[in-house]
Coordinates of C-alpha atoms in Angstrom, one line a residue:
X108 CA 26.8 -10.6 -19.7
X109 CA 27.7 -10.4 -16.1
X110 CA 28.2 -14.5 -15.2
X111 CA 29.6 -16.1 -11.9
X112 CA 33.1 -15.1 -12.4
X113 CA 36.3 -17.3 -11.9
X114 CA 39.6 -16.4 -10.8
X115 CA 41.1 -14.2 -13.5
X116 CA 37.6 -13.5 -15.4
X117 CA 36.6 -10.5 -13.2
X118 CA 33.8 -8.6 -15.5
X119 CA 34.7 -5.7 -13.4
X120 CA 38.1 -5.1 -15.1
X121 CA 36.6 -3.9 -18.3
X122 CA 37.6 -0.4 -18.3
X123 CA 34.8 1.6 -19.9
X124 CA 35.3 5.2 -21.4
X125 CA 35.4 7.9 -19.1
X126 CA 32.4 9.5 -17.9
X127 CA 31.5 13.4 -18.7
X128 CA 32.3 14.8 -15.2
X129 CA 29.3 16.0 -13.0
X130 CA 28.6 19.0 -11.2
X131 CA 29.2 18.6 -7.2
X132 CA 26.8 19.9 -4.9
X133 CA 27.0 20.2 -1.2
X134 CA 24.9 18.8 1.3
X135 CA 21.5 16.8 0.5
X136 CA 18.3 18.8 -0.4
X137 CA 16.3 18.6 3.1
X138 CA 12.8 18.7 1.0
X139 CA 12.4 15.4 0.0
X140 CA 14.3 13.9 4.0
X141 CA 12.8 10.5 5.3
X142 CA 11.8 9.6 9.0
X143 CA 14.6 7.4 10.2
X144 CA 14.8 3.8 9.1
X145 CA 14.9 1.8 11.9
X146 CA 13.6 -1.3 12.2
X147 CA 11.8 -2.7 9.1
X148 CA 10.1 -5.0 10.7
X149 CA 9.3 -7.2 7.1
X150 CA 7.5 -10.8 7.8
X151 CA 9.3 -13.9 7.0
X152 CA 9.0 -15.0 3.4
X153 CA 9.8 -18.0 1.5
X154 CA 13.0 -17.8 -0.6
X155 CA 14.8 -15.2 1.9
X156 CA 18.3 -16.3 1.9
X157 CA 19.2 -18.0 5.1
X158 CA 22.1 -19.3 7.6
X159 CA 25.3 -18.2 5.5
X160 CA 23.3 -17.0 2.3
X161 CA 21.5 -14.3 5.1
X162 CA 20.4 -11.7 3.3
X163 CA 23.1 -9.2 4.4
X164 CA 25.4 -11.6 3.0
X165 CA 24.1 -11.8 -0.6
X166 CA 24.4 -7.7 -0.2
X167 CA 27.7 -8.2 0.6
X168 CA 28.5 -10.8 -2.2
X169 CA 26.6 -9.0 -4.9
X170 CA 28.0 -5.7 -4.1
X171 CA 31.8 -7.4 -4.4
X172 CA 31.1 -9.2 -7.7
X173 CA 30.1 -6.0 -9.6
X174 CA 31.9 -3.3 -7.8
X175 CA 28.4 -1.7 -6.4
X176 CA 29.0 -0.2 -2.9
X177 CA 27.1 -2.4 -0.5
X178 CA 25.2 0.3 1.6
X179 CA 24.0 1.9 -1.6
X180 CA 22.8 -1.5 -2.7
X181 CA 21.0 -1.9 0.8
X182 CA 19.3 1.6 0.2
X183 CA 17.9 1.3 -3.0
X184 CA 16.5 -2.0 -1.9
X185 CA 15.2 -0.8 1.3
X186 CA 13.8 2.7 -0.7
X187 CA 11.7 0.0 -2.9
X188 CA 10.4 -2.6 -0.6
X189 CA 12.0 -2.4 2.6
X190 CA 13.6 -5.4 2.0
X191 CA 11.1 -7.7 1.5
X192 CA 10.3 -9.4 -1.3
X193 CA 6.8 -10.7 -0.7
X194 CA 7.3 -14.3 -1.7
X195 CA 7.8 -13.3 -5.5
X196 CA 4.4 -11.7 -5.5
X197 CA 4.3 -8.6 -7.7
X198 CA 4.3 -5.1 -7.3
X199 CA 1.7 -2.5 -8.6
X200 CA 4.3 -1.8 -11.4
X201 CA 4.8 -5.7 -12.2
X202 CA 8.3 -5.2 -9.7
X203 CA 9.5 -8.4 -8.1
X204 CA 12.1 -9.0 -5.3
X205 CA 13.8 -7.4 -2.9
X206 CA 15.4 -4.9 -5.0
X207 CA 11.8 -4.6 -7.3
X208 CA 13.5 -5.8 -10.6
X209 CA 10.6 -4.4 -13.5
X210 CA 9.1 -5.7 -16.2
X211 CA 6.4 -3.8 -17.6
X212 CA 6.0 -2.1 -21.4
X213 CA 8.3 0.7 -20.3
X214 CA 10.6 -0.6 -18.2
X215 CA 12.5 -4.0 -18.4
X216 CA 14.9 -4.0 -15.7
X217 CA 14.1 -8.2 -14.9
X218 CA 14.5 -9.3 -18.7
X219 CA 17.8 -7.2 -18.2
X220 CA 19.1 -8.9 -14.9
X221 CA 18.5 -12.2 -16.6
X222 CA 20.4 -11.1 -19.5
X223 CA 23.4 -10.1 -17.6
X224 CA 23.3 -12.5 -14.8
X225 CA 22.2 -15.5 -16.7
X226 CA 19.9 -16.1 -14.2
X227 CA 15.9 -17.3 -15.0
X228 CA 13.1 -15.1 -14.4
X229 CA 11.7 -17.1 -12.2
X230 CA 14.9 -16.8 -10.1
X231 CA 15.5 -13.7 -10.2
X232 CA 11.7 -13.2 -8.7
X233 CA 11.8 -15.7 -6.3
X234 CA 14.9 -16.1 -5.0
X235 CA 16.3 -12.8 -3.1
X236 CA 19.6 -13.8 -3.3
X237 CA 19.4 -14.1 -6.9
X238 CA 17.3 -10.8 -7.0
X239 CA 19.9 -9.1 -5.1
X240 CA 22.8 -10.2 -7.4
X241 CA 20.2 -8.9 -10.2
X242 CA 19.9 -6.0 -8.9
X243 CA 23.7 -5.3 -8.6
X244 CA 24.1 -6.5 -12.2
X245 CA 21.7 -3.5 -13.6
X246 CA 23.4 -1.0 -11.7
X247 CA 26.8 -1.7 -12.8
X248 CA 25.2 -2.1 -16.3
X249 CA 24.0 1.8 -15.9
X250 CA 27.3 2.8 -14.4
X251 CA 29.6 1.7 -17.1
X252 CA 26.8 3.3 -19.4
X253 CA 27.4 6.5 -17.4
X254 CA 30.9 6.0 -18.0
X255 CA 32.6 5.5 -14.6
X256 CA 35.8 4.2 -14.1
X257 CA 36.7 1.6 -11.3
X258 CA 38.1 5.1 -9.0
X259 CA 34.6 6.6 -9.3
X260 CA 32.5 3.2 -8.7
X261 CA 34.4 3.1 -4.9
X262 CA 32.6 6.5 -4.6
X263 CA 29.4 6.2 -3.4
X264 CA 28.2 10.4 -3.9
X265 CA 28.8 9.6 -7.9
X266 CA 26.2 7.0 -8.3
X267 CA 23.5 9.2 -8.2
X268 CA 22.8 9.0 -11.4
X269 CA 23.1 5.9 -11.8
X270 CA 20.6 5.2 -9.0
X271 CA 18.0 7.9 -10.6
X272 CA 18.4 6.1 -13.7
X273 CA 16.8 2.6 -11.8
X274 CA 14.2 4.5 -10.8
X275 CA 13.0 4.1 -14.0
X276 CA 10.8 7.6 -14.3
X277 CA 11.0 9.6 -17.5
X278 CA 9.9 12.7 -15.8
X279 CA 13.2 14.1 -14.4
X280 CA 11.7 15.4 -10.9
X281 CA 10.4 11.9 -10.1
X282 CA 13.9 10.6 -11.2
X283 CA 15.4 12.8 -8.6
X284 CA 12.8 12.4 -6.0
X285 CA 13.8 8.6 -6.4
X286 CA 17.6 8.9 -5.9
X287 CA 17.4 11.5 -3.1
X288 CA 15.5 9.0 -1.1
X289 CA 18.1 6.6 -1.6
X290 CA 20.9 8.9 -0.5
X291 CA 18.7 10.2 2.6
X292 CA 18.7 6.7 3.8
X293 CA 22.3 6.7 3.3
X294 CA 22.4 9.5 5.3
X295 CA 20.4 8.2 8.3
X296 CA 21.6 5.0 8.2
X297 CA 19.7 1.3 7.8
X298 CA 18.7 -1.0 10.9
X299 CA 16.2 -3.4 9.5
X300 CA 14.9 -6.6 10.5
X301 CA 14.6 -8.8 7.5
X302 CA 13.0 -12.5 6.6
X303 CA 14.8 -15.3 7.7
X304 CA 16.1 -14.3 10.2
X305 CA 18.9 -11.7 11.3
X306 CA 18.8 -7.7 10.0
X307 CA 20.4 -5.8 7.7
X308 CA 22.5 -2.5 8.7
X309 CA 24.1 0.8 7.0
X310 CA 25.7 3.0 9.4
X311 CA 25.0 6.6 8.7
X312 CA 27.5 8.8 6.7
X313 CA 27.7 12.1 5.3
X314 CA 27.1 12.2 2.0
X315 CA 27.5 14.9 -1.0
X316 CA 25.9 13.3 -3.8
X317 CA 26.6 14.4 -7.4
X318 CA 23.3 14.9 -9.3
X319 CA 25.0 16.3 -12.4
X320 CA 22.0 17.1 -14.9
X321 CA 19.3 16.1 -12.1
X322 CA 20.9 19.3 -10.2
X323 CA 18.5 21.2 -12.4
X324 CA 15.4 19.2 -10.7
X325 CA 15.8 20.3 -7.0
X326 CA 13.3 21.4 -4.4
X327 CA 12.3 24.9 -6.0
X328 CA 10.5 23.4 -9.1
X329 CA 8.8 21.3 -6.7
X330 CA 7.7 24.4 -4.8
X331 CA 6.9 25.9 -7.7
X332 CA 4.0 23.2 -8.9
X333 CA 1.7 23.3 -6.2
X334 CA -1.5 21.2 -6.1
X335 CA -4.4 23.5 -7.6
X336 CA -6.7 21.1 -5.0
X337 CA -5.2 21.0 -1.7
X338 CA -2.4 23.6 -0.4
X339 CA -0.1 21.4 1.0
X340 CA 0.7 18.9 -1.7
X341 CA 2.7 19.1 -4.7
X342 CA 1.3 19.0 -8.1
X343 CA 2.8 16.2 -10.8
X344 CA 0.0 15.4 -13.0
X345 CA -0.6 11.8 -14.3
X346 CA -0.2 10.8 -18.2
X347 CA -3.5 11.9 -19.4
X348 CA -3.9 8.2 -20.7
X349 CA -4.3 7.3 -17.1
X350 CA -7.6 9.4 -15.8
X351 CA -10.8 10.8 -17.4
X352 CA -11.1 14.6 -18.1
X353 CA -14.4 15.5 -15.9
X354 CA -16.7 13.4 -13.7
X355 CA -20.1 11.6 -14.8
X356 CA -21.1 11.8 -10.8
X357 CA -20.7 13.7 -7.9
X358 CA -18.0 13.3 -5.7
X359 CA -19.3 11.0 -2.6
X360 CA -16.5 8.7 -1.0
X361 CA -13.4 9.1 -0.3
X362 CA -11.2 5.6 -1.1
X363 CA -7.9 4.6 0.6
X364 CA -5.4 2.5 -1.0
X365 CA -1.9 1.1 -0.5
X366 CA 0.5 1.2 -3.7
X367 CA 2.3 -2.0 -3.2
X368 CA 5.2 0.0 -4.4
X369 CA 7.5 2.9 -3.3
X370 CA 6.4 6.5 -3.6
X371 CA 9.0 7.8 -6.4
X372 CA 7.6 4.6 -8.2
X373 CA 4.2 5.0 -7.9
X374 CA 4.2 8.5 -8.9
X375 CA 6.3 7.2 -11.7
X376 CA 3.8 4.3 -12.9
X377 CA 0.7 6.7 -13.0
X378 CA 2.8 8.9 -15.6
X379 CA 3.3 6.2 -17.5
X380 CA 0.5 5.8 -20.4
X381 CA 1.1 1.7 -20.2
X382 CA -0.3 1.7 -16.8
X383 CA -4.1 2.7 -17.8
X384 CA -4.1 3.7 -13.7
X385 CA -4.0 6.9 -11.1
X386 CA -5.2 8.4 -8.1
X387 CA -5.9 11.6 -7.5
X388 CA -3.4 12.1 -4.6
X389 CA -0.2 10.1 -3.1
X390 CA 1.1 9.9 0.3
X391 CA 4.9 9.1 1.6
X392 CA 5.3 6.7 4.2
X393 CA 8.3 8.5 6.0
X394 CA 6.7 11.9 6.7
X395 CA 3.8 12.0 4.9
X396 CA 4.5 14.4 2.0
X397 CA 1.6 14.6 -0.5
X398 CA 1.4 14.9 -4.2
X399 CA -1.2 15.3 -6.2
X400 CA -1.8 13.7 -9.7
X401 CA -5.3 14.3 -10.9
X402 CA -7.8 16.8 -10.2
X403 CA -10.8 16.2 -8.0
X404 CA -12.7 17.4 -10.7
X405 CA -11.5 14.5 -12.7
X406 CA -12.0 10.7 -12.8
X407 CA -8.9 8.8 -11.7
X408 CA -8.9 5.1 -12.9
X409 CA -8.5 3.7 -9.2
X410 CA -12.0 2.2 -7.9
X411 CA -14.0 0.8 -10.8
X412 CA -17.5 1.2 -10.1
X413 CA -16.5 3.8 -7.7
X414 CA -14.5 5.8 -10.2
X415 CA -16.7 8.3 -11.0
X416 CA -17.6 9.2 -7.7
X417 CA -14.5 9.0 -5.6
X418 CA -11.3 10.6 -4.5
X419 CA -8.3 8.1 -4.5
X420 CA -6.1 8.4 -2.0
X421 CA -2.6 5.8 -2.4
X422 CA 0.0 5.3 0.6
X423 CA 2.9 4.2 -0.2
X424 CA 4.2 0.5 1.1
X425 CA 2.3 -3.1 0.7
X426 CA -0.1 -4.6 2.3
X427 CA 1.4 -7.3 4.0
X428 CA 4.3 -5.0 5.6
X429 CA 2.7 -2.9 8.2
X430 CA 6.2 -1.1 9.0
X431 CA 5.3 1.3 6.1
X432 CA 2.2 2.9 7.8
X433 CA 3.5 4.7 10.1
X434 CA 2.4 7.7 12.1
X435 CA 3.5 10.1 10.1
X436 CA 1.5 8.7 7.4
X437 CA -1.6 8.2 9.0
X438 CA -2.4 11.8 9.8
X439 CA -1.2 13.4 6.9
X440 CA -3.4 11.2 5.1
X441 CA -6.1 11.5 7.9
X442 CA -5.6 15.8 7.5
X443 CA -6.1 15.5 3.9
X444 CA -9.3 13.2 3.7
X445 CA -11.1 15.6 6.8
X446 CA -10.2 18.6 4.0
X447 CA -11.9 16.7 1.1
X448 CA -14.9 15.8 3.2
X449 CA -15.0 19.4 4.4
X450 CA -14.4 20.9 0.6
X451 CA -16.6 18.2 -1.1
X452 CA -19.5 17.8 1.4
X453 CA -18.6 14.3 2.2
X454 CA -20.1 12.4 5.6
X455 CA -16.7 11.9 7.8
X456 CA -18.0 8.2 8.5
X457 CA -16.9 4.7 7.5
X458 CA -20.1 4.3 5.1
X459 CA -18.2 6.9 2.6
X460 CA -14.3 6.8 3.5
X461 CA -13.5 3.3 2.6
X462 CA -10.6 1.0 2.1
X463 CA -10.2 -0.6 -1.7
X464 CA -11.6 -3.7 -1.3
X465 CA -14.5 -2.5 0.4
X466 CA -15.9 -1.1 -3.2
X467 CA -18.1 -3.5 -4.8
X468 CA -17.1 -4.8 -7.9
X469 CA -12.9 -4.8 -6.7
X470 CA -10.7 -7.9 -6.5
X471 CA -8.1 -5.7 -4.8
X472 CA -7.5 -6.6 -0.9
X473 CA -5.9 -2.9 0.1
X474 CA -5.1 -1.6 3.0
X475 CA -5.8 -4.8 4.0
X476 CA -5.7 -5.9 7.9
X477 CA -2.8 -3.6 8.9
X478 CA -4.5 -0.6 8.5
X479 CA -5.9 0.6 11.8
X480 CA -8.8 2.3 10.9
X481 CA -10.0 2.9 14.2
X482 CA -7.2 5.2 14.5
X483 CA -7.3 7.1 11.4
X484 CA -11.0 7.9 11.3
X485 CA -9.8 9.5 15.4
X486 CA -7.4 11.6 13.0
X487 CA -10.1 12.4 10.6
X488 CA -12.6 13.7 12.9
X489 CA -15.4 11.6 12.5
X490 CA -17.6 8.0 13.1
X491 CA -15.5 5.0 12.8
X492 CA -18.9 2.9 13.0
X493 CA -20.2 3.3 8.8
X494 CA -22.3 6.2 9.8
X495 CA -24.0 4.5 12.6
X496 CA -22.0 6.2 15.5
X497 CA -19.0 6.6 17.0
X498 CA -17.8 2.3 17.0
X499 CA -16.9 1.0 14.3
X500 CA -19.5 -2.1 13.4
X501 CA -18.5 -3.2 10.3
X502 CA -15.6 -5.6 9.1
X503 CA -14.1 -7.7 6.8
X504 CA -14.9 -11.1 8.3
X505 CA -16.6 -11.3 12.4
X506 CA -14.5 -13.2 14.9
X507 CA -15.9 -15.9 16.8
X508 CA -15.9 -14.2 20.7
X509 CA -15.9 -15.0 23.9
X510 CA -14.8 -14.6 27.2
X511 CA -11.0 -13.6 27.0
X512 CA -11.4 -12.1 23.5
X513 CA -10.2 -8.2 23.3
X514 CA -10.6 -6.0 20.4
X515 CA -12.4 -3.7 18.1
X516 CA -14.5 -6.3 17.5
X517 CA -15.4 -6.9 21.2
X518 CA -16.4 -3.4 21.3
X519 CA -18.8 -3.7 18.6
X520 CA -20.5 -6.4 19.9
X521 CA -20.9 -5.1 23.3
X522 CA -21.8 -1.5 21.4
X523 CA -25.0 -3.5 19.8
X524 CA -25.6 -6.0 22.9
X525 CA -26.3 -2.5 25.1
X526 CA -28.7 -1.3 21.8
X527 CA -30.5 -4.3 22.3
X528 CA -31.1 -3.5 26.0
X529 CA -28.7 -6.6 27.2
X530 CA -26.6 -4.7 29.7
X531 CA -22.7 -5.8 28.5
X532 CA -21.3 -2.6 30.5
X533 CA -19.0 -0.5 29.2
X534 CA -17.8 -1.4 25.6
X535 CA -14.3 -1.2 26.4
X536 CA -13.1 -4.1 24.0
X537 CA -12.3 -6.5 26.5
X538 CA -14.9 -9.6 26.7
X539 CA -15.3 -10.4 30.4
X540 CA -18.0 -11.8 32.5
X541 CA -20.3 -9.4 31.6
X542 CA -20.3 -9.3 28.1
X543 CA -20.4 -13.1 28.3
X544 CA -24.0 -12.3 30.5
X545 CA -25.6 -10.0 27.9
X546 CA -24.9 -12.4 25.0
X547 CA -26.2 -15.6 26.5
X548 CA -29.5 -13.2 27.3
X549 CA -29.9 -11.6 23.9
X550 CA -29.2 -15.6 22.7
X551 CA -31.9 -16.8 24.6
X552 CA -34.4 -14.0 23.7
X553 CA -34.0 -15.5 20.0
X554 CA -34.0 -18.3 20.2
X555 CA -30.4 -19.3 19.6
X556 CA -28.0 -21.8 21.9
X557 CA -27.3 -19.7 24.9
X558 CA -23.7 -20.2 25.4
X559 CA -22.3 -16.6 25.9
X560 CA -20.3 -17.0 22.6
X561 CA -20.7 -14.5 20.0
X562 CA -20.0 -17.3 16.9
X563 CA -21.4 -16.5 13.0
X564 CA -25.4 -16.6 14.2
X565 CA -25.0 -14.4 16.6
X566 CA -23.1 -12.0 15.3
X567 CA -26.2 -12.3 12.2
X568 CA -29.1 -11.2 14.5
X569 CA -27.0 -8.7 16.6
X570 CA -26.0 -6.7 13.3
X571 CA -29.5 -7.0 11.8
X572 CA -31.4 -5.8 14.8
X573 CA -33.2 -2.6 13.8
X574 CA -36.0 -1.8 11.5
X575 CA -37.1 -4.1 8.9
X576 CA -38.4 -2.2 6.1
X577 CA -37.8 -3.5 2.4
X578 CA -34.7 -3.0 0.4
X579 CA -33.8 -3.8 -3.1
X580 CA -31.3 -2.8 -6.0
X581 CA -31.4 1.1 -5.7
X582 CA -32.3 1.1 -2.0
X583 CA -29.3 3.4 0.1
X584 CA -28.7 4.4 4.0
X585 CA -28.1 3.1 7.3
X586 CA -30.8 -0.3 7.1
X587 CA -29.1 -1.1 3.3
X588 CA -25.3 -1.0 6.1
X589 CA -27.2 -3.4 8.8
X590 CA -28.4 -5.6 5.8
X591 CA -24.6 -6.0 4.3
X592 CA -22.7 -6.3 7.8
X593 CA -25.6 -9.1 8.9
X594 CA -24.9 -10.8 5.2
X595 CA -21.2 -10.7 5.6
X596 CA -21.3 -12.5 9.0
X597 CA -24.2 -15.1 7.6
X598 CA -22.2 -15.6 4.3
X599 CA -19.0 -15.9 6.0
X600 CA -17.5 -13.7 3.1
X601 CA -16.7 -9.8 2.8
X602 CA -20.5 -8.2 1.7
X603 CA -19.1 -4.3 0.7
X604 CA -20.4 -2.0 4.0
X605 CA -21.2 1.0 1.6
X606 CA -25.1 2.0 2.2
X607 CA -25.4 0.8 -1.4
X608 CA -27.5 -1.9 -2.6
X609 CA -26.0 -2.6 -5.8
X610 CA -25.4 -6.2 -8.2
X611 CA -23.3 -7.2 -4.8
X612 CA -25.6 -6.9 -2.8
X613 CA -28.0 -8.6 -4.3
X614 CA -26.0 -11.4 -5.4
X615 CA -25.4 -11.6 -1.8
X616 CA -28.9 -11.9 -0.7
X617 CA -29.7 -14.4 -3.3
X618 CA -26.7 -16.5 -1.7
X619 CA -28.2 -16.1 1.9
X620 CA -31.7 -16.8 0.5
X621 CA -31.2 -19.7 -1.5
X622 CA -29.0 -21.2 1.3
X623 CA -32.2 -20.9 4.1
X624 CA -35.0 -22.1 1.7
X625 CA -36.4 -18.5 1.3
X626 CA -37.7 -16.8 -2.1
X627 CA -34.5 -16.5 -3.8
X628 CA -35.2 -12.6 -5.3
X629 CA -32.3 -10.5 -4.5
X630 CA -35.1 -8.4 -1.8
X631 CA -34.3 -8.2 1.2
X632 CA -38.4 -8.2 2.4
X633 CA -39.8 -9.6 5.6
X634 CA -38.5 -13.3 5.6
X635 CA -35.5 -12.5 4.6
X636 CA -35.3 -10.2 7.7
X637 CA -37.2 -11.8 9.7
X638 CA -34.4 -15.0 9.0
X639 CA -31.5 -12.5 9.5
X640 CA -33.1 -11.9 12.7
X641 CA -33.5 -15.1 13.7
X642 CA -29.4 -15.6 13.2
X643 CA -30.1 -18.4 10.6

């Protein structure tokens, strides 16, 4: 195995056999090019090397101990997570680190870092340094399976297939779409801003990279296998393990997702049987290319309760890291839902395109806070307010307001102060004077402490107002929206905004019920509105 060396010991002097030669291509194919990488912009996480251990330092360090050119080590850790290793937490593919070291029923590229570094698994997903020097470890492993001598490891164009190879996709064309993002990046050069402190750079070269037997998988087989759904993606299909042939309802929602992964690897998880997941499309971060993996007349395993009458839509990146959503994302993505809801018939509203964890029945958090939703449903075309107009009213969690406060949130509550007939002005998102005059008036008019502060109770009877007619298990529409934005400000917990009262929702009301001293039922009747109201 490859251990800390010592001054004579160098595990890089092995000489391995020499490698069959590989086929040299010029130039880089320009289908599968990525927006610039500037400016990662990761968050600050624990176990980041720091001070002299900086991460462009282990880089350096790892790349020296196993004869892996640093910049090509930088680039296939930035292609994977951007350099961030999201405090050991995993990715969708159980990947871990900074360079997203794998260990799932297919691929074991942790167990074989820890076998050649002698480094623990818990190391090696905690500590980037460590995970770094893993990833170097399995590289140079795969290169001196491939045969390289110590003359072609200094060239950087032959270790395309190497880098293909810890991709980890069987399917040759995902292999390649993996390694050519890596080389891209090489092309265009690395500026990113990484945790603990400092950044990491590749200066931008020309590069000519020798694909050998993944020659054979360029750009015109990826032409060739169009999406039979939507014209401008491609077509690789998932494992058939992964999806359900047919639907058992018709297709009403439209869900977005984030992959906590890369694109090459998410496309490369949903063909693996192991994974028991898909989504019917996929969407780079860099420019937004598409490809399609399941049919919309099938059921992709993405949603749960929501399977069966869905469309998934993943983005690549992770939650946490919002330098991943970036323009070009957004209105690719935005271009494709408006031309499902167009083709499928679906409202272009926030009651029925939804993120992840807004699906009832989902322990998944995706896209998570650094999605700006405002913006895409602008891209899409259509309400940003759950079908309720043209503001967006429900959220996660409602933010205590008050004067100073600017948002989305501010808008929404000067949006429902003006339905109420309290005159906030203009629901411009910033909470001025004004605003602070229409809430202490709509707080007096119910009763509640009149302090121009828009806190839990408020926010209750501002997003119940409205008609108060019964709703129970089965019950659907706009009232069934008011009654789970009014229970998720009460609760103080995320209620699903979906027009759906299902098991959540009642669960929900039976929460809110049992904690005023009402009829605990699971109906939302006349007390239970009239308490809502009321902002108890």
């Amino acid at each position: 195995m490859y251990r800390r060396s010592t001054p004579g010991n160098r595990p890089w002097q092995w000489t391995p056999s020499k490698r069959t030669a590989l086929s040299a291509l010029g130039g880089l194919v320009t289908t599968v090019l990525l927006a610039t990488a500037h400016s990662a912009g990761a968050a600050p996480a624990p176990g980041a090397p720091s001070g002299r251990d900086g991460m462009s330092r282990a880089f350096t360090r790892a790349a020296a101990e196993f004869e892996v050119p640093r910049d090509l080590l930088v680039a296939v850790g930035y292609g994977e997570t951007h350099l961030d290793g999201h405090r050991g937490e995993p990715s969708q593919a159980n990947g871990y680190g900074v360079m997203h070291l794998v260990s799932n029923p297919k691929s074991h590229t942790l167990e074989k870092a820890a076998e050649l570094t002698g480094d623990r698994g818990s190391e090696l997903r905690e500590d980037t340094a460590a995970n770094i020097r893993g990833g170097a470890a399995v590289l140079r492993a795969y290169a001196d399976g491939l045969g390289l001598d110590r003359g072609e490891r200094r060239g950087i164009d032959e270790w395309y297939p190497v880098v293909a190879r810890y991709g980890g996709a069987a399917d040759i064309r995902t292999a390649r779409l993996y390694a050519d993002t890596v080389y891209t990046l090489l092309a265009q050069g690395i500026d990113a801003d990484v945790a603990g402190g400092g950044s990491v750079t590749v200066r931008p070269r020309a590069v000519e990279p020798e694909r050998g037997e993944y020659a054979a998988a360029g750009a015109d087989q990826w032409s060739a296998a169009l999406s039979p759904d939507y014209p401008d993606a491609a077509w690789v299909p998932a494992n058939s393990a992964n999806y359900a042939a047919g639907r058992s309802a018709s297709i009403s929602s439209v869900v977005v997702h984030v992959t906590q992964g890369s694109y090459a690897g998410t496309i490369s998880w949903f063909q693996n049987p192991s994974s028991r997941v898909s989504s019917h499309y996929v969407v780079r971060s860099s420019d937004g290319a598409v490809t399609q993996m399941v049919r919309d007349s099938d059921t992709a395993y993405h949603a749960r309760s929501a399977n069966s009458s869905s469309l998934g839509i993943e983005h690549e990146g992770f939650v946490d890291n919002p330098s991943w959503f970036t323009d070009s994302m957004y209105r690719s993505s935005a271009a494709l839902t408006r031309y499902l809801c167009d083709r499928h018939g679906i409202p272009k509203d926030r009651a029925h395109i939804v993120g992840h964890a807004e699906v009832p029945g989902n322990d998944h958090t995706d896209p998570g806070p650094n999605w700006n939703w405002n913006y895409y449903m602008q891209l899409v075309g259509g309400s940003s307010g759950g079908g309720g107009g043209s503001v967006q009213l429900g959220f996660p969690s409602y933010d205590t307001l008050r004067s100073g406060s600017t948002g989305a949130q501010v808008t929404a509550a000067q949006t429902l102060l003006n339905q109420q007939g309290h005159d906030a002005g203009t629901a411009d998102g910033v909470f001025g004077a004004r605003t602070t005059s229409a809430a202490t008036s709509f707080q007096t008019g119910r009763g509640l402490p009149a302090d121009g502060v828009v806190g839990a109770r408020t926010w209750t009877a501002l997003l119940s107002a409205g008609t108060t007619s019964e709703a129970r298990e089965g019950s659907t529409g706009a009232a069934v929206e008011r009654l789970q934005r009014a229970l998720t400000a009460a609760l103080g917990r995320t209620v699903s905004i979906d027009g759906r009262f299902g098991p959540t929702t009642a669960q929900a009301v039976r929460d809110y019920q049992s904690g005023r001293g009402l009829t605990v039922d699971g109906i939302a009747g006349p007390a239970t509105w009239s308490a809502l109201q009321a902002g108890r």
